[in-house]
XYZ file of C-alpha atoms in Angstrom:
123
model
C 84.821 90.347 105.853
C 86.050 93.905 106.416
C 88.210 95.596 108.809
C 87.892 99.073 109.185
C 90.222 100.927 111.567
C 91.465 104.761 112.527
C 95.047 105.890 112.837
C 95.529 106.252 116.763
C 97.641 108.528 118.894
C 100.400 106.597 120.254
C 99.497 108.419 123.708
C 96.636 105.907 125.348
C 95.463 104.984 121.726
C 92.666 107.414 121.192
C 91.460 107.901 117.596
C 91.694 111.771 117.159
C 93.507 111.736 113.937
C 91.638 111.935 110.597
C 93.498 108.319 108.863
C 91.197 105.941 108.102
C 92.209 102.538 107.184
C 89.338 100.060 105.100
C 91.044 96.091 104.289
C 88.440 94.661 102.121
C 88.499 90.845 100.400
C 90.353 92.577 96.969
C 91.442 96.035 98.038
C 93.170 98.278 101.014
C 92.237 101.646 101.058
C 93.898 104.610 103.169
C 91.576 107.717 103.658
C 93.865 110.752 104.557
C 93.134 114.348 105.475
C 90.521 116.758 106.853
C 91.034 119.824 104.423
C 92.683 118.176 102.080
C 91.055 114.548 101.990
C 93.166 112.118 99.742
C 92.194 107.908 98.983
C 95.125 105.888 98.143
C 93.778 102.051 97.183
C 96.046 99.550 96.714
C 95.044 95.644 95.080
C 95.099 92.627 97.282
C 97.055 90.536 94.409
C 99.846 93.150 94.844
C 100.678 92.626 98.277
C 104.011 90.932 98.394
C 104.150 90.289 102.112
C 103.370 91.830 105.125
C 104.943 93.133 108.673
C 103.942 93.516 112.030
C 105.812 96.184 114.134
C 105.093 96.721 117.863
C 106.718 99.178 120.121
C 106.669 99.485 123.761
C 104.309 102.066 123.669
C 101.761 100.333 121.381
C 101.838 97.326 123.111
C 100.780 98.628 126.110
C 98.162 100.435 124.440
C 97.217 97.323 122.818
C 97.765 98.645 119.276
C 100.404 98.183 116.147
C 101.962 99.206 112.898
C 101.239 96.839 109.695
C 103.630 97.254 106.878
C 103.159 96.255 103.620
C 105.342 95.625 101.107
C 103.874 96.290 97.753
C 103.917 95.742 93.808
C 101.904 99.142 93.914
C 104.151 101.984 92.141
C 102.555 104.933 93.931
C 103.365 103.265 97.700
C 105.700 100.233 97.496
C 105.593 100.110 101.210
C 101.903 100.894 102.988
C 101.826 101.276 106.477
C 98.900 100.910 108.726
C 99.913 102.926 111.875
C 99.342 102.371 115.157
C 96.080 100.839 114.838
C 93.916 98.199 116.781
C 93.560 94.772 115.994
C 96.739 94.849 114.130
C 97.534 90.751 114.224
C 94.050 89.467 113.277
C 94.362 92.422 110.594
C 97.855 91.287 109.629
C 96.756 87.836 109.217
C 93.860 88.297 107.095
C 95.681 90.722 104.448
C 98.541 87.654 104.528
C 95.545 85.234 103.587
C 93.656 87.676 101.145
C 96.492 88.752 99.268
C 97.451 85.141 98.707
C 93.821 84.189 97.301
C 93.813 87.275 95.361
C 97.175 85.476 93.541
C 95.429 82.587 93.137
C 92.361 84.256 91.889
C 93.835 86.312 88.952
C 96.614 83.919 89.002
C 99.390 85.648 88.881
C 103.209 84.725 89.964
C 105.689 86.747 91.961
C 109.057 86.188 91.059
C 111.759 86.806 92.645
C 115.030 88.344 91.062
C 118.156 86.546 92.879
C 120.629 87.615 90.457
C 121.617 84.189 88.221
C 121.806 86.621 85.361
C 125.426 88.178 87.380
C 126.330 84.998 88.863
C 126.879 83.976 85.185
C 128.250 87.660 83.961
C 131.022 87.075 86.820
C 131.932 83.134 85.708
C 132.497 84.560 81.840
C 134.884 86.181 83.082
């Protein structure tokens, strides 16, 4: 499955911008520019987790902004603006990402700081 979707004005959600957004099974890719065209990919596996953000405005232009928080070092956050479909979208990169894990598995860890909860009981 693929999802391709266009950055949108925020004003009645027309596509006149030239942002293309492409979620694939094992990749996101952002197409950016007219002059100056630039492709910024980022893994599946490195997806951390993922945020929906709605305004007013987008919801009632039936559209939304789809952060995601990243292991990528070139964009630790991507966002996904103002776009169509945003939930189903949302939803899918939350399941891809997970079976890209799986896949190559790999383990995200998280850092909660034992290592200075023991520093500070030394003491």
């Amino acid at each position: 499955m693929e999802f391709k979707e266009r950055k949108r004005w925020l004003f009645f959600g027309l596509p006149l911008t030239f942002t293309v957004y492409t979620v694939k099974e094992d990749v996101i890719t952002i197409n950016t520019g007219f002059l100056t065209k630039e492709e910024n990919d980022c893994y599946m596996y490195k997806v951390q987790d993922v945020t929906l953000r709605t305004t007013l405005m987008e919801r009632v232009f039936k559209l939304g902004t789809i952060v995601c928080y990243t292991g990528d070092t070139t964009d630790p956050q991507l966002l996904l603006s103002h776009i169509k479909n945003a939930k189903e979208i949302k939803q899918y990169i939350l399941e891809q990402s997970e079976t890209a894990r799986r896949k190559r598995r790999t383990m995200n860890m998280l850092d909660i700081g034992a290592g200075e909860a023991g520093d500070a009981e030394g003491e």
